[in-house]
Each structure stands twice: as structure tokens, then as C-alpha cells.
Amino acid sequence: MRRLIWRAATLVEVRAETATARTLVLDVPGWPGHLAGQHLDVRLTADDGYSAQRSYSLAAPADGERIELTVELVDDGEVSPYLTEVIEVGDQVEVRGPVGGWFVWRPESRAPVLLVAGGSGIVPLMAMIRARRLAGSRTPFRLLYSLRDPGRRYYAAELRRPEPGLDITYLYTRTTPEDWPRKAGRVMLGDLAESGWPADFEPDCYVCGPTGFVEVAADLLLDLGHAPEHVRTERFGPSGG
Amino acid sequence: MGIISRGFRGRRTEGGDRLPPGQYLEHGFPVLSAGPTPRVPLDRWEFAIDTETGQTHRWTWPELTALPAETPTVDIHCVTKWSKFDTNWEGVSLDTLFEDVETSVEYAQVYSYGGYTTNLPLEDLLDGKAWLAYRYDGEELEPRHGGPVRLLVPHLYFWKSAKWVRGIRLTNEDWPGFWETAGYHNYGDPWREQRYEGD
Ligand SMILES: Cc1cc2nc3c(=O)[nH]c(=O)nc-3n(C[C@H](O)[C@H](O)[C@H](O)COP(=O)(O)OP(=O)(O)OC[C@H]3O[C@@H](n4cnc5c(N)ncnc54)[C@H](O)[C@@H]3O)c2cc1C
């Protein structure tokens, strides 16, 4: 029987994504590999033995035993402040995974893909975009990325580079860049109708973000005629938003 | 003890020995589902228990809500690490629903509107351990938390408490459900930290 064991992970590189989020590159000897969309559990242990665990999505395909996470700071949080503000290169945490066999994209899949991200929900969807690139897949992808303001964009430079077959639409909920055609506001039916795929293309839809965002976006996809079994969701935090 | 993460102290939340290992206390009510929230109109809602001999016991919404209700207050534990204490529910004990059901099998396969399934030993549904819940905190159960009716089996990780529950199939064999075939533990006891296959 397959067993998920705790493995030591050493931080080898940190990349700032925004003022409140950063990408952690970790070396995990023995990491078994993973599919795009899966997550892992992180365990932090204090010197007196107290420990805490949380789940984090894998942000990229594994590079051998090297993996990437992107963590957003949650004020008053227990684990995310440590991962975004305290941990330094050379420090260790424990991880176990990969976990989750449903919210995954496989490069051999041919159906067009719609990715719908709210805030840090971009993380596992970015893993899918990167897995597509790595596999040289020509499956058409569309990404609808909802953010509070332009400063919150993760992977900004990488997503700015044009990539054939990947269309990206940004949607700002509070502040837009100057001269932005769409007014700031939450995701609406028209956004998904314009930037998504027609339901009769039977795309695989992946929706990820805070609970409130996922509820709304997944509901709108049903309204547009997408079959429930083609809409996969991952809900990150308890808060709506 | 695991590897120490330099500089980590942790919050040392309240909770104490009411918290199973690896869990933290949450005051909100997070949501975990694999897909969109299904729409289940009450006039077409029904709940069924199918036995191994092909007998089906059915309840419509008015029939379910006419049965004697209980108001359990329980702690719940989600595999994504949050626990919530003293949640208040209202619903019908599965003991009440199983009163006239004759069966000799050991396993139950729970299925939901929207296609979700989960499995558990039948004995984990009986003797005051499980309910069909339709109210939460004095209010109608919201669709995103599993309304109109969800299963409530608080002694197991919360994915076993199937939302939008539609029926229970009684079987001789144990049929792993949705998360159970996606790498999660077949039984899911939070006190033994049975999160994933092999734990
Ligand atoms: C499958 C899965 C994948 C995840 N992937 C990622 C990921 O890739 N990147 C990432 O940053 N997070 C991810 N999360 C969320 C992550 O697991 C933690 O919940 C998050 O980092 C907060 O943990 P904490 O210990 O800092 O806060 P906690 O101590 O758990 O919470 C502190 C307070 O903040 C609230 N809170 C918790 N989470 C959020 C939130 N997201 N937004 C607003 N308020 C919140 C809580 O209700 C609580 O009141 C994922 C969660 C799941 C279930």
C-alpha cells in the first residue's frame, strides 16, 4: 500500500511575488513527483515539540526533488506568517504528499481548459500552465484571473510573456490599472461568457480560490451550461472574498 | 518529534485535548467540495436506503421532517486541518431511519446529489453516531454546507459527512468512495490521524 511519509524539506530559494506573497523553492530528498493541481501538507515543529500543519498547492511540476510553493500571508495566521516572513534559505520544514487525485490536469488530456483563479487560487492553476508548457502540449488554455488590484499579481513576469495557446484575462475586484476597459468588481456571468469557452466545447474547468469566489464562479459556469462533472473546484481558505 | 523549523513558535491555540492530532481550532465554517454546489429542489428531494436484498426505504422531505428530530451539539474535524467545536445541528438520527430496515451487511455506501460518494462501516452510522441534518445553528442548512440535507458523522473526518445526501446503499463489500479512491484514508478516524491512504 502506498504511504505518505513526512520528508525533510530544505528551503533553497525564495522569490517575492507580491508584497504579501512569496514562492518557496524546497529541496525534498525522496520526493516521488506529482501531478499539476495536487497539494501537500507542511508541518512546522517548534523546539518544544509543538507542531502545526497546513495544506499548500504545488506551484510547478517537480524538478527532480525540487518543488515550489507560493504562500500568501494571512494576518494572524499560524503557519503562513512563518512561511512568508520568518523562514530563511537553509531552514527546514517537513512535507508530505502529493495529495489529491481529482483537482489535477494531465498533459495527455485533449479537452480545452478553462482556469478560473481568485487571488492565491492561481497557485495550482499555474502548475497546470507550467505542466502544459513543459510537456509541449497544444491543448488550448484560457485563464481568468481575478485579483483585488494589479499589485497582487503572482508570477507577473512569467505570465506577461506571450505563450501560444494560452489566453489570459485579468479581472480586478477593487482597483484596476489605468484605462482598463472593465470596471472593478467581482466576477460576473459576462466575464466567464467572454473569457471562457462555450459550454458545447466541453472544456475542463478548474476553479480555485477563496470559498466565496469559488462558489460564485462555479455557479456561474453551471448557469452557462457547463456540466457539473466538468467543473472541478478547490477551495482555499475559510473566508469569503 | 519531527524536524524542528528554526524560529517557529506557533499559536498554541485553545483546544487542548479536544483537538485531534494535527488539527487547529477554527471559528469560521470553511467549505470543502470537489465541484459546484448542486441545486436540489425540495419538492423533488428524497432520501433512500437500499438493502442488499433489493428493498428500498424512501422518505420525501415532508416525511423526513415529520420524524422525531434531535439537536446534536458536536465537534467536527476536517481533513484540511480545521476543527470546529460545539456545532449545533438539527436532524433525524439514522437509528430512526434504520428502525424498519432489515440487513445483515457490514458496509454502507453513501451517495449524494451531484454524484459524490463516500463509504463507511454500517456500524459507524448506528447507535447515536450519525444523523441526517437539515438545520445548522437554528437556520436551514445552506446549500454550500450541504443543504437541504447532509449526513452528519462527527466522529470521522468531515468528508464522510456527505453533503446533499441522497441515499445509502447497503453492501457486503466495501466500495471506496470519491475521496477514498483519490488517496484519502478509507476509514478516516481523526484521533488516529487517518488522513491519507496508508496512515
Ligand atoms: C487544498 C488546499 C490548498 C491550499 N493551497 C494554498 C496555497 O497554494 N497558497 C496559500 O497561500 N494557501 C493555500 N491554502 C491555504 C492554507 O492551507 C492555509 O489555510 C493558509 O495559509 C492560512 O494558514 P494560517 O496558519 O496562516 O492561518 P490560520 O491560523 O489557519 O488562520 C488564521 C485566521 O485567518 C483565517 N484564514 C485562514 N485562511 C485564510 C485565507 N486564505 N484568507 C483569509 N483568511 C484566512 C482563518 O479563518 C483564521 O481566522 C490551501 C488550502 C487548502 C485546503
Coordinates of C-alpha atoms and ligand atoms in Angstrom, one line a residue:
Chain A
M1 CA 0.0 0.0 0.0
R2 CA 1.1 3.5 -0.8
R3 CA 2.1 5.5 2.3
L4 CA 2.6 9.2 2.5
I5 CA 5.5 9.8 4.8
W6 CA 6.9 13.1 6.2
R7 CA 10.0 14.2 4.5
A8 CA 12.5 16.9 5.4
A9 CA 12.4 19.9 3.1
T10 CA 15.1 22.5 2.9
L11 CA 14.5 26.0 1.7
V12 CA 16.9 26.7 -1.2
E13 CA 15.4 29.8 -2.8
V14 CA 12.8 32.5 -2.1
R15 CA 11.1 34.7 -4.7
A16 CA 8.9 37.6 -3.8
E17 CA 5.6 37.5 -5.8
T18 CA 3.8 40.5 -4.2
A19 CA 4.2 42.5 -1.0
T20 CA 2.4 39.7 0.9
A21 CA 3.2 36.5 -1.1
R22 CA 6.3 34.6 -1.8
T23 CA 7.4 31.5 -3.7
L24 CA 9.4 29.0 -1.7
V25 CA 11.7 26.6 -3.6
L26 CA 12.3 23.5 -1.5
D27 CA 14.7 20.5 -1.8
V28 CA 12.9 17.3 -0.7
P29 CA 15.1 14.2 -0.9
G30 CA 12.9 11.3 -2.0
W31 CA 10.0 13.4 -3.4
P32 CA 8.0 11.0 -5.5
G33 CA 6.8 13.5 -8.1
H34 CA 3.3 14.9 -8.6
L35 CA 0.6 16.0 -11.0
A36 CA -0.3 19.6 -11.7
G37 CA -3.0 20.7 -9.3
Q38 CA -2.0 18.5 -6.4
H39 CA -1.1 19.8 -3.0
L40 CA 1.0 18.8 0.0
D41 CA 0.9 19.2 3.8
V42 CA 3.5 21.3 5.5
R43 CA 4.3 20.6 9.2
L44 CA 6.2 23.1 11.3
T45 CA 7.6 21.9 14.7
A46 CA 8.8 24.3 17.4
D47 CA 11.8 23.4 19.6
D48 CA 9.5 22.1 22.4
G49 CA 7.7 19.7 20.1
Y50 CA 4.5 21.8 19.4
S51 CA 3.6 21.4 15.8
A52 CA 1.1 22.8 13.2
Q53 CA 0.1 21.6 9.7
R54 CA -1.5 23.3 6.7
S55 CA -2.0 22.4 3.1
Y56 CA -0.3 24.2 0.2
S57 CA -0.6 23.6 -3.5
L58 CA 2.4 22.7 -5.6
A59 CA 3.0 25.7 -7.9
A60 CA 5.1 23.9 -10.5
P61 CA 5.9 20.5 -11.9
A62 CA 8.7 18.9 -9.8
D63 CA 12.2 19.5 -11.0
G64 CA 13.6 16.2 -9.7
E65 CA 13.5 16.5 -5.9
R66 CA 12.9 20.3 -6.1
I67 CA 9.4 21.7 -5.6
E68 CA 7.8 25.1 -5.4
L69 CA 5.0 26.5 -3.2
T70 CA 3.6 30.0 -3.2
V71 CA 2.2 31.2 0.1
E72 CA 0.1 34.3 0.8
L73 CA 0.3 35.9 4.2
V74 CA -2.9 35.6 6.3
D75 CA -2.8 38.2 9.1
D76 CA -3.0 36.5 12.5
G77 CA -2.4 33.2 10.8
E78 CA -0.3 30.5 12.5
V79 CA 1.6 29.0 9.6
S80 CA 1.6 31.4 6.7
P81 CA 3.4 34.3 8.6
Y82 CA 6.2 31.8 9.3
L83 CA 6.4 30.8 5.6
T84 CA 6.2 34.4 4.3
E85 CA 8.2 36.3 6.9
V86 CA 10.4 34.1 9.1
I87 CA 11.8 31.1 7.2
E88 CA 15.2 31.6 5.5
V89 CA 17.2 29.8 3.0
G90 CA 18.7 26.7 4.7
D91 CA 15.8 26.3 7.2
Q92 CA 13.8 23.1 7.2
V93 CA 10.2 22.2 7.4
E94 CA 8.5 18.8 6.8
V95 CA 6.2 18.0 4.0
R96 CA 4.1 15.1 2.9
G97 CA 2.4 14.4 -0.3
P98 CA 1.4 14.7 -3.0
V99 CA -2.3 14.7 -2.1
G100 CA -5.4 15.0 -4.2
G101 CA -6.2 13.0 -7.3
W102 CA -9.2 15.0 -8.5
F103 CA -8.2 18.6 -9.0
V104 CA -5.5 17.6 -11.5
W105 CA -4.6 18.3 -15.1
R106 CA -2.8 15.6 -17.1
P107 CA -0.8 16.7 -20.2
E108 CA -2.2 13.8 -22.3
S109 CA -5.7 15.3 -21.8
R110 CA -7.0 16.9 -25.1
A111 CA -10.1 18.8 -23.9
P112 CA -9.7 22.6 -23.9
V113 CA -9.1 24.0 -20.4
L114 CA -10.6 26.9 -18.5
L115 CA -8.7 28.1 -15.4
V116 CA -10.5 30.4 -13.1
A117 CA -8.4 31.8 -10.3
G118 CA -9.3 34.0 -7.4
G119 CA -6.3 35.5 -5.6
S120 CA -3.9 32.9 -4.3
G121 CA -6.1 30.3 -6.1
I122 CA -3.8 30.9 -9.1
V123 CA -1.1 28.6 -7.5
P124 CA -2.3 25.1 -8.6
L125 CA -3.6 26.6 -11.9
M126 CA -0.1 27.9 -12.5
A127 CA 1.2 24.4 -12.0
M128 CA -1.1 23.4 -14.8
I129 CA 0.1 26.2 -17.1
R130 CA 3.7 25.2 -16.4
A131 CA 3.0 21.5 -16.9
R132 CA 1.4 22.3 -20.3
R133 CA 4.5 24.3 -21.3
L134 CA 6.9 21.6 -20.1
A135 CA 5.0 18.9 -22.0
G136 CA 4.9 20.9 -25.2
S137 CA 1.1 20.4 -25.1
R138 CA -1.0 22.3 -27.6
T139 CA -4.2 21.9 -25.6
P140 CA -5.8 25.4 -25.6
F141 CA -5.9 27.0 -22.2
R142 CA -7.7 30.1 -21.0
L143 CA -7.1 31.7 -17.7
L144 CA -9.4 34.1 -16.0
Y145 CA -7.5 35.6 -13.0
S146 CA -9.4 37.7 -10.5
L147 CA -7.4 39.9 -8.3
R148 CA -8.0 42.7 -5.8
D149 CA -5.6 45.1 -7.6
P150 CA -2.7 45.0 -10.1
G151 CA -0.1 44.7 -7.3
R152 CA -1.5 41.3 -6.2
R153 CA -0.5 39.5 -9.4
Y154 CA 1.6 36.4 -8.8
Y155 CA 4.1 35.2 -11.5
A156 CA 3.6 38.6 -13.2
A157 CA 6.7 38.5 -15.5
E158 CA 6.2 34.9 -16.5
L159 CA 2.5 35.4 -17.3
R160 CA 3.3 38.6 -19.3
R161 CA 5.4 36.5 -21.8
P162 CA 3.2 35.5 -24.7
E163 CA 2.5 31.8 -24.9
P164 CA 0.8 30.3 -27.9
G165 CA -2.5 28.7 -26.9
L166 CA -2.7 30.4 -23.6
D167 CA -5.1 33.3 -23.3
I168 CA -5.2 35.3 -20.1
T169 CA -7.9 37.7 -18.9
Y170 CA -7.3 39.7 -15.7
L171 CA -10.3 40.9 -13.7
Y172 CA -9.8 43.4 -10.9
T173 CA -12.2 43.5 -8.0
R174 CA -11.1 46.7 -6.3
T175 CA -8.6 48.7 -8.3
T176 CA -7.9 48.4 -12.0
P177 CA -4.9 49.6 -13.9
E178 CA -5.4 53.0 -15.6
D179 CA -7.7 52.9 -18.7
W180 CA -8.8 49.4 -18.0
P181 CA -11.8 48.5 -20.1
R182 CA -13.7 46.7 -17.3
K183 CA -14.8 48.4 -14.1
A184 CA -13.5 47.0 -10.8
G185 CA -15.9 44.4 -9.4
R186 CA -16.5 40.7 -8.7
V187 CA -16.6 38.0 -11.3
M188 CA -19.9 38.1 -13.3
L189 CA -21.6 35.9 -15.9
G190 CA -20.4 38.1 -18.7
D191 CA -16.7 37.7 -17.7
L192 CA -16.9 33.9 -17.9
A193 CA -19.0 34.0 -21.1
E194 CA -16.5 36.3 -22.8
S195 CA -13.2 34.9 -21.5
G196 CA -14.1 31.2 -21.1
W197 CA -15.1 28.6 -23.6
P198 CA -18.6 27.9 -24.9
A199 CA -20.1 25.0 -22.9
D200 CA -20.5 22.9 -26.1
F201 CA -16.7 22.8 -26.4
E202 CA -16.9 20.7 -23.2
P203 CA -13.9 22.3 -21.6
D204 CA -12.4 21.0 -18.4
C205 CA -12.9 23.9 -15.9
Y206 CA -10.7 24.3 -12.8
V207 CA -11.8 26.9 -10.3
C208 CA -9.7 27.7 -7.3
G209 CA -9.6 30.5 -4.7
P210 CA -11.3 31.6 -1.5
T211 CA -14.5 29.8 -0.8
G212 CA -16.8 32.7 -1.7
F213 CA -15.1 33.2 -5.0
V214 CA -15.3 29.5 -5.9
E215 CA -19.0 29.3 -5.0
V216 CA -19.9 32.2 -7.3
A217 CA -17.6 31.2 -10.2
A218 CA -18.7 27.6 -10.2
D219 CA -22.3 28.6 -10.0
L220 CA -21.9 30.9 -13.0
L221 CA -20.3 28.1 -15.0
L222 CA -23.3 26.0 -14.4
D223 CA -25.6 28.9 -15.5
L224 CA -23.6 29.0 -18.7
G225 CA -24.4 25.3 -19.3
H226 CA -21.2 23.6 -18.3
A227 CA -21.8 20.2 -16.9
P228 CA -21.1 19.8 -13.2
E229 CA -18.7 16.9 -13.8
H230 CA -16.5 19.2 -15.9
V231 CA -16.2 21.8 -13.2
R232 CA -13.5 20.9 -10.6
T233 CA -13.0 23.1 -7.6
E234 CA -10.5 23.7 -4.9
R235 CA -11.5 26.0 -2.0
F236 CA -8.6 27.5 -0.1
G237 CA -9.5 29.4 2.9
P238 CA -12.5 29.7 5.1
S239 CA -13.0 33.4 4.3
G240 CA -15.3 34.6 1.5
G241 CA -13.7 37.0 -0.9
Chain B
M1 CA 9.3 14.6 17.3
G2 CA 9.7 15.9 13.7
I3 CA 12.4 18.2 12.4
I4 CA 12.5 21.5 14.1
S5 CA 11.7 24.6 12.0
R6 CA 14.0 27.3 13.3
G7 CA 12.1 30.2 14.7
F8 CA 8.7 28.6 14.6
R9 CA 6.7 29.1 17.8
G10 CA 3.1 28.5 16.7
R11 CA -0.1 30.0 18.1
R12 CA -0.8 27.3 20.8
T13 CA -4.5 27.7 20.2
E14 CA -7.1 26.9 22.7
G15 CA -8.5 23.5 22.1
G16 CA -6.2 21.3 24.3
D17 CA -7.1 17.6 24.2
R18 CA -10.4 18.2 22.4
L19 CA -8.3 18.8 19.3
P20 CA -7.2 15.6 17.4
P21 CA -3.6 15.5 16.3
G22 CA -2.6 17.9 13.5
Q23 CA -5.8 19.9 13.8
Y24 CA -6.3 23.6 14.7
L25 CA -9.4 25.3 16.1
E26 CA -11.4 27.4 13.5
H27 CA -14.1 29.8 14.4
G28 CA -15.5 30.3 10.9
F29 CA -17.1 27.5 8.9
P30 CA -14.9 26.6 5.9
V31 CA -16.2 24.7 2.9
L32 CA -14.6 21.7 1.2
S33 CA -16.2 20.3 -2.0
A34 CA -14.8 18.9 -5.2
G35 CA -17.2 20.7 -7.6
P36 CA -20.0 23.1 -7.8
T37 CA -22.8 23.2 -5.3
P38 CA -25.7 21.1 -6.7
R39 CA -29.2 22.5 -6.8
V40 CA -31.7 20.3 -5.1
P41 CA -35.4 21.4 -5.1
L42 CA -37.2 20.2 -2.0
D43 CA -40.3 19.1 -3.9
R44 CA -38.2 16.5 -5.7
W45 CA -35.8 15.7 -2.8
E46 CA -35.9 12.2 -1.5
F47 CA -33.7 10.0 0.6
A48 CA -33.4 6.2 0.2
I49 CA -31.9 3.3 1.9
D50 CA -31.3 0.4 -0.4
T51 CA -30.7 -3.0 1.2
E52 CA -28.7 -6.0 -0.1
T53 CA -32.0 -7.8 -0.9
G54 CA -33.2 -5.1 -3.2
Q55 CA -35.6 -3.5 -0.8
T56 CA -35.8 0.3 -0.8
H57 CA -37.0 2.5 2.0
R58 CA -37.8 6.1 0.9
W59 CA -38.5 9.4 2.5
T60 CA -39.7 12.6 0.9
W61 CA -38.9 16.0 2.5
P62 CA -42.2 16.2 4.4
E63 CA -41.8 12.6 5.6
L64 CA -38.2 13.2 6.8
T65 CA -39.1 16.4 8.7
A66 CA -42.1 14.7 10.3
L67 CA -39.9 12.2 12.0
P68 CA -38.7 12.9 15.6
A69 CA -35.7 15.3 15.4
E70 CA -32.7 15.5 17.6
T71 CA -30.4 18.5 18.2
P72 CA -26.8 17.2 18.5
T73 CA -24.0 19.6 19.5
V74 CA -20.8 18.1 18.3
D75 CA -17.1 18.8 17.4
I76 CA -16.3 18.4 13.7
H77 CA -12.9 17.8 12.2
C78 CA -12.0 18.4 8.5
V79 CA -9.1 16.6 6.9
T80 CA -7.8 20.0 5.7
K81 CA -6.8 20.6 9.3
W82 CA -9.5 22.7 10.8
S83 CA -11.7 21.6 13.7
K84 CA -14.8 23.4 15.0
F85 CA -16.2 22.8 18.5
D86 CA -19.8 22.8 19.6
T87 CA -21.5 22.9 16.3
N88 CA -25.3 22.8 16.6
W89 CA -27.4 20.7 14.2
E90 CA -30.9 19.5 13.9
G91 CA -31.9 16.4 12.1
V92 CA -33.0 12.8 12.3
S93 CA -30.9 10.1 13.9
L94 CA -30.0 7.3 11.5
D95 CA -31.2 4.9 14.2
T96 CA -34.7 6.2 13.5
L97 CA -34.4 5.7 9.7
F98 CA -32.9 2.2 10.2
E99 CA -35.7 1.1 12.5
D100 CA -37.5 -0.9 9.9
V101 CA -34.5 -1.8 7.7
E102 CA -33.5 -5.4 7.7
T103 CA -29.9 -6.0 6.8
S104 CA -27.0 -8.3 7.6
V105 CA -24.3 -6.5 5.7
E106 CA -21.3 -4.5 7.1
Y107 CA -20.8 -1.7 4.7
A108 CA -22.7 1.4 3.7
Q109 CA -22.1 3.4 0.5
V110 CA -23.4 6.9 0.9
Y111 CA -24.3 8.8 -2.3
S112 CA -25.3 12.4 -2.9
Y113 CA -27.0 14.7 -5.4
G114 CA -24.2 15.8 -7.7
G115 CA -22.6 12.3 -7.7
Y116 CA -20.4 12.4 -4.6
T117 CA -20.0 9.1 -2.8
T118 CA -18.3 8.0 0.5
N119 CA -18.1 4.7 2.3
L120 CA -18.1 3.6 5.9
P121 CA -18.9 0.6 8.0
L122 CA -22.6 0.4 8.8
E123 CA -21.9 0.3 12.5
D124 CA -20.5 3.8 12.3
L125 CA -23.9 5.1 11.2
L126 CA -25.8 3.5 14.1
D127 CA -26.2 3.8 17.9
G128 CA -26.4 7.5 18.1
K129 CA -23.3 8.2 16.0
A130 CA -24.9 9.7 12.8
W131 CA -27.8 12.0 11.7
L132 CA -29.4 13.3 8.6
A133 CA -29.1 17.0 9.4
Y134 CA -31.2 19.8 7.8
R135 CA -30.6 22.7 10.2
Y136 CA -27.4 24.3 11.3
D137 CA -27.2 26.8 14.2
G138 CA -31.0 27.2 14.1
E139 CA -31.2 28.0 10.4
E140 CA -32.0 26.0 7.3
L141 CA -28.8 24.3 6.2
E142 CA -27.2 26.4 3.4
P143 CA -26.6 24.6 0.1
R144 CA -22.9 25.3 0.3
H145 CA -22.7 23.4 3.6
G146 CA -24.7 20.5 2.1
G147 CA -28.3 21.7 2.3
P148 CA -31.1 20.8 2.1
V149 CA -29.8 17.7 3.9
R150 CA -26.4 16.3 4.7
L151 CA -25.1 13.3 6.6
L152 CA -23.5 14.1 9.9
V153 CA -21.0 11.6 11.2
P154 CA -18.9 13.8 13.5
H155 CA -16.6 11.1 14.9
L156 CA -14.9 10.7 11.4
Y157 CA -13.2 13.3 9.2
F158 CA -15.9 15.6 7.8
W159 CA -15.7 14.3 4.2
K160 CA -17.6 11.3 5.5
S161 CA -20.5 13.6 6.4
A162 CA -21.7 13.7 2.8
K163 CA -23.3 16.9 1.7
W164 CA -26.5 16.9 -0.4
V165 CA -27.1 13.3 0.7
R166 CA -29.5 11.3 -1.4
G167 CA -29.2 7.7 -0.1
I168 CA -27.3 4.8 1.4
R169 CA -26.7 1.6 -0.3
L170 CA -26.0 -1.4 2.0
T171 CA -23.4 -3.7 0.6
N172 CA -21.5 -6.8 1.5
E173 CA -18.3 -5.3 0.0
D174 CA -16.7 -2.1 0.9
W175 CA -16.7 0.2 -2.1
P176 CA -14.3 3.2 -1.7
G177 CA -16.0 6.5 -2.4
F178 CA -14.9 9.7 -4.1
W179 CA -12.1 10.9 -1.8
E180 CA -11.3 7.3 -0.7
T181 CA -10.3 6.5 -4.3
A182 CA -8.4 9.7 -4.6
G183 CA -5.7 8.9 -2.0
Y184 CA -7.6 9.6 1.2
H185 CA -7.9 7.1 4.1
N186 CA -10.7 4.5 3.8
Y187 CA -11.9 5.0 7.4
G188 CA -10.8 8.5 8.4
D189 CA -10.6 8.5 12.2
P190 CA -9.3 12.0 13.2
W191 CA -8.0 10.7 16.6
R192 CA -5.7 8.2 14.8
E193 CA -4.9 10.9 12.2
Q194 CA -6.1 8.7 9.3
R195 CA -5.9 11.4 6.6
Y196 CA -4.4 9.5 3.7
E197 CA -4.2 6.0 2.4
G198 CA -1.8 4.1 4.5
D199 CA -1.9 6.3 7.6
Ligands
LIG1 C1 -6.0 22.1 -0.6 C2 -5.5 23.4 -0.2 C3 -4.5 24.1 -0.9 C4 -4.0 25.3 -0.4 N1 -3.1 25.9 -1.2 C5 -2.6 27.2 -0.8 C6 -1.6 27.8 -1.5 O1 -1.1 27.4 -2.5 N2 -1.1 29.1 -1.1 C7 -1.7 29.6 0.1 O2 -1.2 30.7 0.5 N3 -2.6 29.0 0.8 C8 -3.1 27.8 0.4 N4 -4.1 27.1 1.2 C9 -4.5 27.7 2.5 C10 -3.5 27.3 3.6 O3 -3.7 25.9 3.8 C11 -3.8 28.0 4.9 O4 -5.2 27.9 5.2 C12 -3.4 29.4 4.9 O5 -2.0 29.6 4.6 C13 -3.7 30.1 6.3 O6 -3.0 29.4 7.3 P1 -2.5 30.1 8.6 O7 -2.0 29.1 9.5 O8 -1.6 31.2 8.3 O9 -3.8 30.8 9.2 P2 -4.8 30.1 10.3 O10 -4.1 30.2 11.6 O11 -5.2 28.8 9.8 O12 -6.0 31.1 10.3 C14 -5.9 32.4 10.9 C15 -7.2 33.1 10.6 O13 -7.3 33.5 9.2 C16 -8.4 33.0 8.6 N5 -7.9 32.5 7.3 C17 -7.4 31.3 7.0 N6 -7.0 31.1 5.7 C18 -7.4 32.3 5.1 C19 -7.3 32.8 3.8 N7 -6.8 32.0 2.8 N8 -7.8 34.0 3.6 C20 -8.3 34.8 4.6 N9 -8.4 34.4 5.8 C21 -8.0 33.1 6.1 C22 -8.9 31.9 9.5 O14 -10.2 31.7 9.4 C23 -8.4 32.3 10.8 O15 -9.4 33.1 11.4 C24 -4.6 25.9 0.7 C25 -5.6 25.2 1.5 C26 -6.1 24.0 1.0 C27 -7.1 23.3 1.8

